Short mmCIF file of C-alpha atoms in Angstrom, two decimals:
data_model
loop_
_atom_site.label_atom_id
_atom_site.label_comp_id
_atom_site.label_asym_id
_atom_site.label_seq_id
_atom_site.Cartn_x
_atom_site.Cartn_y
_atom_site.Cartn_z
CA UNK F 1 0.00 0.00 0.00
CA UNK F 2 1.48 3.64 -1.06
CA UNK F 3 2.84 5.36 1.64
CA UNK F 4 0.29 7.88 3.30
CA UNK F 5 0.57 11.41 3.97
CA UNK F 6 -1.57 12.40 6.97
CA UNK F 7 -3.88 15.22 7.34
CA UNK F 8 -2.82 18.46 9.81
CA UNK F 9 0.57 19.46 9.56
CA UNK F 10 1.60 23.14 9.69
CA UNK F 11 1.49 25.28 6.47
CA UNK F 12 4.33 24.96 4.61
CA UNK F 13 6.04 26.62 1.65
CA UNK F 14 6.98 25.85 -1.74
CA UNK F 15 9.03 23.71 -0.91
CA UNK F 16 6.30 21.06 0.94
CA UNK F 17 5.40 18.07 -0.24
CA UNK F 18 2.61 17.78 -2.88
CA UNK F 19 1.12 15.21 -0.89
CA UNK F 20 1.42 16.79 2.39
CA UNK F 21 -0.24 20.07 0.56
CA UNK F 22 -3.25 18.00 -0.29
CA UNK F 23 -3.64 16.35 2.92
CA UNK F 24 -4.01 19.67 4.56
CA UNK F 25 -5.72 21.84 2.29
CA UNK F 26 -8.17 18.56 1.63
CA UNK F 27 -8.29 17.70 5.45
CA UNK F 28 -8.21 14.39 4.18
CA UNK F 29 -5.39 11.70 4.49
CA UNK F 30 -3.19 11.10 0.49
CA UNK F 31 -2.29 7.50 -0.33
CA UNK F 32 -0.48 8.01 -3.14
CA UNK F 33 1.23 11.21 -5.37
CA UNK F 34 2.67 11.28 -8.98
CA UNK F 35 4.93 14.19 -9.87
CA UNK F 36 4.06 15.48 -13.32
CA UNK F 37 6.25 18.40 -13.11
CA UNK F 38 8.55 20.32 -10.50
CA UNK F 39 4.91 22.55 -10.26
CA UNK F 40 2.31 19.93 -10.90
CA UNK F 41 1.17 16.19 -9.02
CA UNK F 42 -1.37 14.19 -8.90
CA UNK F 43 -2.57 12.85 -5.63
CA UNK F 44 -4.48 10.46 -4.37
CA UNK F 45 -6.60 10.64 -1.49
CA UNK F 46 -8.18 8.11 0.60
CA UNK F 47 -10.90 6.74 -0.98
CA UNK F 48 -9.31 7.00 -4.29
CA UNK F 49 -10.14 10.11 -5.26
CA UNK F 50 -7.95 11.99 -7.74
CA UNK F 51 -7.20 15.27 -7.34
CA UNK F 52 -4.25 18.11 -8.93
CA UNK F 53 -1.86 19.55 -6.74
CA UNK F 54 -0.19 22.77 -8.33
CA UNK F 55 2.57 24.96 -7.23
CA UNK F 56 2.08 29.08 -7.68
CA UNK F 57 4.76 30.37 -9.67
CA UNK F 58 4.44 33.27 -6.91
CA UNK F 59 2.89 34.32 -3.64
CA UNK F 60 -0.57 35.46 -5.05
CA UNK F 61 -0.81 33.35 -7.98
CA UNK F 62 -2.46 30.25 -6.54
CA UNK F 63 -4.89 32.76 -5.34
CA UNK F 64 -5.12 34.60 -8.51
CA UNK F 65 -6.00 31.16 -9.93
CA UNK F 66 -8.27 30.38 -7.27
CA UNK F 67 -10.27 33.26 -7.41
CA UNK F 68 -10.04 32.79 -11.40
CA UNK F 69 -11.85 29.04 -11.18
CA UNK F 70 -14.42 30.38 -8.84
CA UNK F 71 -15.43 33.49 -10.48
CA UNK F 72 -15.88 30.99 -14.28
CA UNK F 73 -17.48 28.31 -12.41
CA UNK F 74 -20.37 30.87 -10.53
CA UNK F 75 -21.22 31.92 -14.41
CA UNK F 76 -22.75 27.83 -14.65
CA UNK F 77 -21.74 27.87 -18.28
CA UNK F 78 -17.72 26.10 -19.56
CA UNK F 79 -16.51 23.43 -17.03
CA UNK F 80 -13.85 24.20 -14.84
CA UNK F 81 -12.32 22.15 -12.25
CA UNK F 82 -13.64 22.70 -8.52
CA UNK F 83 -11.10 23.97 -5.93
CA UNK F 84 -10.48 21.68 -2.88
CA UNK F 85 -8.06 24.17 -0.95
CA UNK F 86 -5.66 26.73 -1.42
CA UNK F 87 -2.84 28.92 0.55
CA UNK F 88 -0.46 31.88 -0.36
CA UNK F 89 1.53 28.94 -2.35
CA UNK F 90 -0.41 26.02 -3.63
CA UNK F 91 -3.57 25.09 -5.21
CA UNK F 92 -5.43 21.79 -4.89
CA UNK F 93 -8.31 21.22 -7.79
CA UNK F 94 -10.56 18.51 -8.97
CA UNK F 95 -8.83 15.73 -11.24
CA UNK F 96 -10.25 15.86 -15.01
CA UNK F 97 -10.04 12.60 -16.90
CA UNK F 98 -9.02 13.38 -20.43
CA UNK F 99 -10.43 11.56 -23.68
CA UNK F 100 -10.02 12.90 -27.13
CA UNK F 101 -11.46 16.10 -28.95
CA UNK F 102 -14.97 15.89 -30.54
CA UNK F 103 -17.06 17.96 -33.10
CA UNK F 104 -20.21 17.84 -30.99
CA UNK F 105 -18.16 18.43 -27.40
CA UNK F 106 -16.42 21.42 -29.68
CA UNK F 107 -19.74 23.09 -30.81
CA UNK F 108 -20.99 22.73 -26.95
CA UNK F 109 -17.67 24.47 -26.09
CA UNK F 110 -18.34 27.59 -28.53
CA UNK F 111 -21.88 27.66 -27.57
CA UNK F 112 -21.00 27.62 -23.61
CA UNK F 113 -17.84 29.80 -24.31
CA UNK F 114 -20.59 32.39 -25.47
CA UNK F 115 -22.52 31.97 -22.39
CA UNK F 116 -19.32 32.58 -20.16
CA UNK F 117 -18.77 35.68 -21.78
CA UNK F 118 -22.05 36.88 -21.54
CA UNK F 119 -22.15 36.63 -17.88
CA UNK F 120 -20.12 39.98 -17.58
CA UNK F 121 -17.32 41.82 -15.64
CA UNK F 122 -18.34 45.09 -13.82
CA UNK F 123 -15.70 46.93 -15.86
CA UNK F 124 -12.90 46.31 -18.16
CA UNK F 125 -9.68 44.89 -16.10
CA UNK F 126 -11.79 43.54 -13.12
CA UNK F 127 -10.39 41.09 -11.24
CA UNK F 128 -12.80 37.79 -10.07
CA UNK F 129 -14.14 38.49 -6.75
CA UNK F 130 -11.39 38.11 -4.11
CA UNK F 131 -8.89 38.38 -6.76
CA UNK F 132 -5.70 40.54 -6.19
CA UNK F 133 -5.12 43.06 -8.49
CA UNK F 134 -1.60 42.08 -8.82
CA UNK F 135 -2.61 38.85 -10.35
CA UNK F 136 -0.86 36.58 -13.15
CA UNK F 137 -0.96 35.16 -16.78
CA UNK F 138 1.25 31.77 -16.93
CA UNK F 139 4.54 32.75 -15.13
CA UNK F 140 4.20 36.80 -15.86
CA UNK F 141 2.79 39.14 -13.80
CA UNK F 142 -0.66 40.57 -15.08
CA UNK F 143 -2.27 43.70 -13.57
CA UNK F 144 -6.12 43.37 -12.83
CA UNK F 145 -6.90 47.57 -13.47
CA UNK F 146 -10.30 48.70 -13.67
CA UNK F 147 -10.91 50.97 -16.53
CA UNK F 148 -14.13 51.83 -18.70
CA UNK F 149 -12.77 52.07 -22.13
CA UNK F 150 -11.64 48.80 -23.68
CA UNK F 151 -9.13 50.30 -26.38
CA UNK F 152 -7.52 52.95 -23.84
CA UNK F 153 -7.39 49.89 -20.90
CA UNK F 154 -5.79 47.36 -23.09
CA UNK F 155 -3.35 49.72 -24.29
CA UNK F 156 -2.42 50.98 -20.94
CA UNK F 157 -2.76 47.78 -18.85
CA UNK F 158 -2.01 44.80 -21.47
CA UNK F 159 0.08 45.97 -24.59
CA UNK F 160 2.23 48.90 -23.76
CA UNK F 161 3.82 47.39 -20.32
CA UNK F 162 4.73 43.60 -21.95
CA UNK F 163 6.09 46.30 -25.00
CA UNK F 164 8.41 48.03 -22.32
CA UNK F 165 9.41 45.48 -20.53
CA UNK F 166 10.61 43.71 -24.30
CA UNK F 167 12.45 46.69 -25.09
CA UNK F 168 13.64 46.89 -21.72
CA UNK F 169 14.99 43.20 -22.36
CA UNK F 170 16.56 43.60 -25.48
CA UNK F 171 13.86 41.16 -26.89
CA UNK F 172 12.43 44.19 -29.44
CA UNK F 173 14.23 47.33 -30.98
CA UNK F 174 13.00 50.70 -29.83
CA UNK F 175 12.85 51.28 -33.47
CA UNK F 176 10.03 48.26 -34.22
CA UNK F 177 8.31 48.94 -31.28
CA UNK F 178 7.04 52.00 -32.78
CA UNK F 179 4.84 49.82 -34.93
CA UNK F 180 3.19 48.77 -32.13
CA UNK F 181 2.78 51.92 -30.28
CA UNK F 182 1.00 53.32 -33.21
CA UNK F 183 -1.56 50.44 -33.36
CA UNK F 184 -2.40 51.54 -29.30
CA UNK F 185 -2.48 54.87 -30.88
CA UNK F 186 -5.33 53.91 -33.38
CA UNK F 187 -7.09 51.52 -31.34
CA UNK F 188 -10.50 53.77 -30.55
CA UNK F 189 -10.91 53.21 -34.61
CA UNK F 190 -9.48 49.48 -34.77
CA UNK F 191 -11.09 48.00 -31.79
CA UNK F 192 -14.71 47.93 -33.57
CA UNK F 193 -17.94 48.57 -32.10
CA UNK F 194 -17.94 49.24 -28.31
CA UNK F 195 -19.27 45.86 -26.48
CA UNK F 196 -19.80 45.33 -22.99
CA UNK F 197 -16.66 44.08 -20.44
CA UNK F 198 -16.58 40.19 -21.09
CA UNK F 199 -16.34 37.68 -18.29
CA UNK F 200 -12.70 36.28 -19.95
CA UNK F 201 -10.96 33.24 -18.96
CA UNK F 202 -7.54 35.23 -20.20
CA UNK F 203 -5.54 33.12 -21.53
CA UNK F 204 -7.38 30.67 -23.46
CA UNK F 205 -4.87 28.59 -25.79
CA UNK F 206 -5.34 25.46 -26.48
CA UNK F 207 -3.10 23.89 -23.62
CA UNK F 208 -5.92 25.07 -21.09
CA UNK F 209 -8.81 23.35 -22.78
CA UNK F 210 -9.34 20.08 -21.19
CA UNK F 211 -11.66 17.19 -23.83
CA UNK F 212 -12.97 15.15 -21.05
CA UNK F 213 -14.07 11.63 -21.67
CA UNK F 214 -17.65 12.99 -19.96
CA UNK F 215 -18.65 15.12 -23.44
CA UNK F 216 -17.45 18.21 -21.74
CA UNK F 217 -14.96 20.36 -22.32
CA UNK F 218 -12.93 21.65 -19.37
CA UNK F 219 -10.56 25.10 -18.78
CA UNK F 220 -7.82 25.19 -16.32
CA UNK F 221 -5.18 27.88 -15.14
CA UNK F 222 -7.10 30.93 -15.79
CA UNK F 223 -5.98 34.54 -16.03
CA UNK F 224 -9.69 35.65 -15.17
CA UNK F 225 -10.58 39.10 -15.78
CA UNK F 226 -12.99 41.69 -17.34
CA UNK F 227 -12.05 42.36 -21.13
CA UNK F 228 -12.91 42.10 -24.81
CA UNK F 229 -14.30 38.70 -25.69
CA UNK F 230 -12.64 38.56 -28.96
CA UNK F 231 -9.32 38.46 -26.82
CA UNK F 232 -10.23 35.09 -25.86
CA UNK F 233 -10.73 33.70 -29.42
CA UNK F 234 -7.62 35.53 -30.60
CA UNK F 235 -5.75 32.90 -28.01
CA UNK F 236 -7.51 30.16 -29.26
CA UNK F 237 -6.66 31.32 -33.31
CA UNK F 238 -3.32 31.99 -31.76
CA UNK F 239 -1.49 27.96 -30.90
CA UNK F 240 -4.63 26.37 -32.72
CA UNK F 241 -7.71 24.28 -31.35
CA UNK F 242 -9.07 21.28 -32.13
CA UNK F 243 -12.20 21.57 -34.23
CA UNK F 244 -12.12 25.15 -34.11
CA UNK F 245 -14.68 25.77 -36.65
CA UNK F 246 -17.46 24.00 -34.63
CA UNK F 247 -16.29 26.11 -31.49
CA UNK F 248 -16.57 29.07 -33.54
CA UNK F 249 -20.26 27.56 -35.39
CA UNK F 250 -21.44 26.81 -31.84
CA UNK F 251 -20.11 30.45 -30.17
CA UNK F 252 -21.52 32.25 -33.40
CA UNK F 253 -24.93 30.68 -32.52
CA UNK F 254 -25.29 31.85 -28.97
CA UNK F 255 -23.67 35.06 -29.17
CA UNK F 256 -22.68 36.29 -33.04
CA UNK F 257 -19.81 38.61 -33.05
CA UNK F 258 -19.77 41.88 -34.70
CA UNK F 259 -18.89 42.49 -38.37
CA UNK F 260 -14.84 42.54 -39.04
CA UNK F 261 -14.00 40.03 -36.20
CA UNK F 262 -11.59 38.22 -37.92
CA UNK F 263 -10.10 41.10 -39.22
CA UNK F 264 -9.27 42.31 -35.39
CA UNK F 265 -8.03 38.72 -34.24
CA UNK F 266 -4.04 40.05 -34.71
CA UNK F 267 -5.01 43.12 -32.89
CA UNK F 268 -6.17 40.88 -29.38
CA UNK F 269 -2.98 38.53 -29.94
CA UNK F 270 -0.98 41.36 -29.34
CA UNK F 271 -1.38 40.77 -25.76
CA UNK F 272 -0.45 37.17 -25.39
CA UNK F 273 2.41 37.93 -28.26
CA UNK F 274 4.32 40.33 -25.80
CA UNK F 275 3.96 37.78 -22.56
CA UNK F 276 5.26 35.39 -24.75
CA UNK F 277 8.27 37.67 -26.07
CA UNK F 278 8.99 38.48 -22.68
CA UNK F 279 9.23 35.15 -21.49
CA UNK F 280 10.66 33.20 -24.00
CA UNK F 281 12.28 35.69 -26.37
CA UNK F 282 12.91 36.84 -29.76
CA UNK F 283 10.71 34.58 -32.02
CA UNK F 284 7.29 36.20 -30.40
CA UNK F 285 8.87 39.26 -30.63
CA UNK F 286 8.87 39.02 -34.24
CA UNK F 287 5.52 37.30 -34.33
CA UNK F 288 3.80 40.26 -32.57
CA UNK F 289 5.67 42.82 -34.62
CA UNK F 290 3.28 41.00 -37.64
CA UNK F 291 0.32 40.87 -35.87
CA UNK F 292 0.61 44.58 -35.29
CA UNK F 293 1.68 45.43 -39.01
CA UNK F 294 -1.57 43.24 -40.27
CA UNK F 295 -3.73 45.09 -37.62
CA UNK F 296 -3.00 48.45 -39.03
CA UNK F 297 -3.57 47.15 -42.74
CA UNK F 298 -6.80 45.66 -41.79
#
């Protein structure tokens, strides 16, 4: 029989033991753990339930991501994984048994993606209920600012500090950035018509889309927050989707997006471009440099 970690112990840091995290944010004793990553286990808990034991990157980002799960699941519409427990450091969440990617579980997706979105954000930049402001998108830090004007907020609080920090880097010339900064320049005429703040999951690629064998389809790691919906299809567009025509046939259903859509999808990646140059260099760079060149050509 696997070893087992009992319930109780004091909090620890990152450096506790997966299993020991469940046992005490779960109050229930762990009989067995697989690592799946230095961040991420699998644990087992008596009884055999299954559940995910995941490592912030940061203090504040478990409960960034906590806060994130909560906020998507109260909307009753996309799947996401319930939380079981959560401290300054760790986040424990329901286990998700993966089959493989469906038309008919893809179409549900768009059609319940719509619905999510739909359910609103009190302003542009809001951050889920007990959220911190200072919140996260993968391993970069993401700012959670209220604002009431989507072009002037994502300019301000998602492109232009990811473009800084880049140049600051060495990761983009002062000289290209100025391609961008004119796209934040133009984007009261680019963004299209004004819509409502969107109830986002933030960074939607297709890593964090979960085909369960139940029919559903699941989203993990949020980087919750009020904004544009189209931001969350750009992500999607962005590393590709499985069946991605029947999530966009079942989202166009629900909630059909306005005129020129497609034409505005390199104008959202923008955001997700610049994390990406940030974190893992050059190649994005380059990458968001087109996205911005095909926005203002649109």
């Amino acid at each position: 029989m696997p070893a087992t970690y009992e319930n109780g112990a004091a909090e620890g840091g990152t450096d506790e033991d997966p299993g020991a995290v469940a046992a005490r944010l779960t109050g229930r004793p762990v009989t067995g753990l697989r690592p799946l990553s230095g961040t991420l286990a699998e644990v087992v808990l008596d009884g055999g339930q299954v559940v995910m034991v995941k490592r912030g990157s940061d203090p504040g980002a478990a409960l960034a991501e906590a806060a994130g799960l909560r906020w998507l699941a109260e909307a009753g519409t996309v799947r996401v994984p319930a939380v079981h427990g959560h401290d300054p450091h760790w986040l424990v969440t329901e286990h998700i048994p993966t089959g493989p990617p469906t038309a008919r579980a893809a179409t549900r997706f768009g059609h319940d993606l719509a619905a999510l979105h739909t359910a609103g954000a009190p302003t542009f930049g809001a951050p889920p209920p007990g959220g911190p402001e200072e919140a996260y998108i993968g391993l970069a830090p993401m700012r959670n600012v209220p604002g009431p004007d989507w072009p002037l907020w994502y300019a301000e609080h998602r492109v232009l500090p990811y473009l800084r920090r880049a140049i600051d880097d060495g990761t983009m010339r002062s000289a290209e950035a100025a391609t961008i900064e004119r796209v934040c320049e133009r984007l009261p005429e680019l963004a299209g018509p004004a819509e409502p703040p969107a109830r986002l999951h933030g960074d939607l690629w297709n890593g964090n889309v979960l085909w369960g064998v139940d029919g559903q389809t699941w989203l993990i790691d949020p980087a919750a927050h009020g904004g544009h919906r189209e931001t969350d299809l750009a992500m999607l567009h962005l590393f590709g989707c499985p069946h991605l025509d029947h999530v966009l046939d079942g989202y166009q259903q629900a909630a059909p997006l306005a005129d020129g859509w497609t034409h505005r999808i390199g104008l959202h990646q923008l955001f997700p471009l610049l994390v990406h140059a940030v974190l893992f260099g050059r190649g994005y760079a380059e990458q968001a440099l087109t996205a911005a060149r095909a926005a203002l050509t649109a």
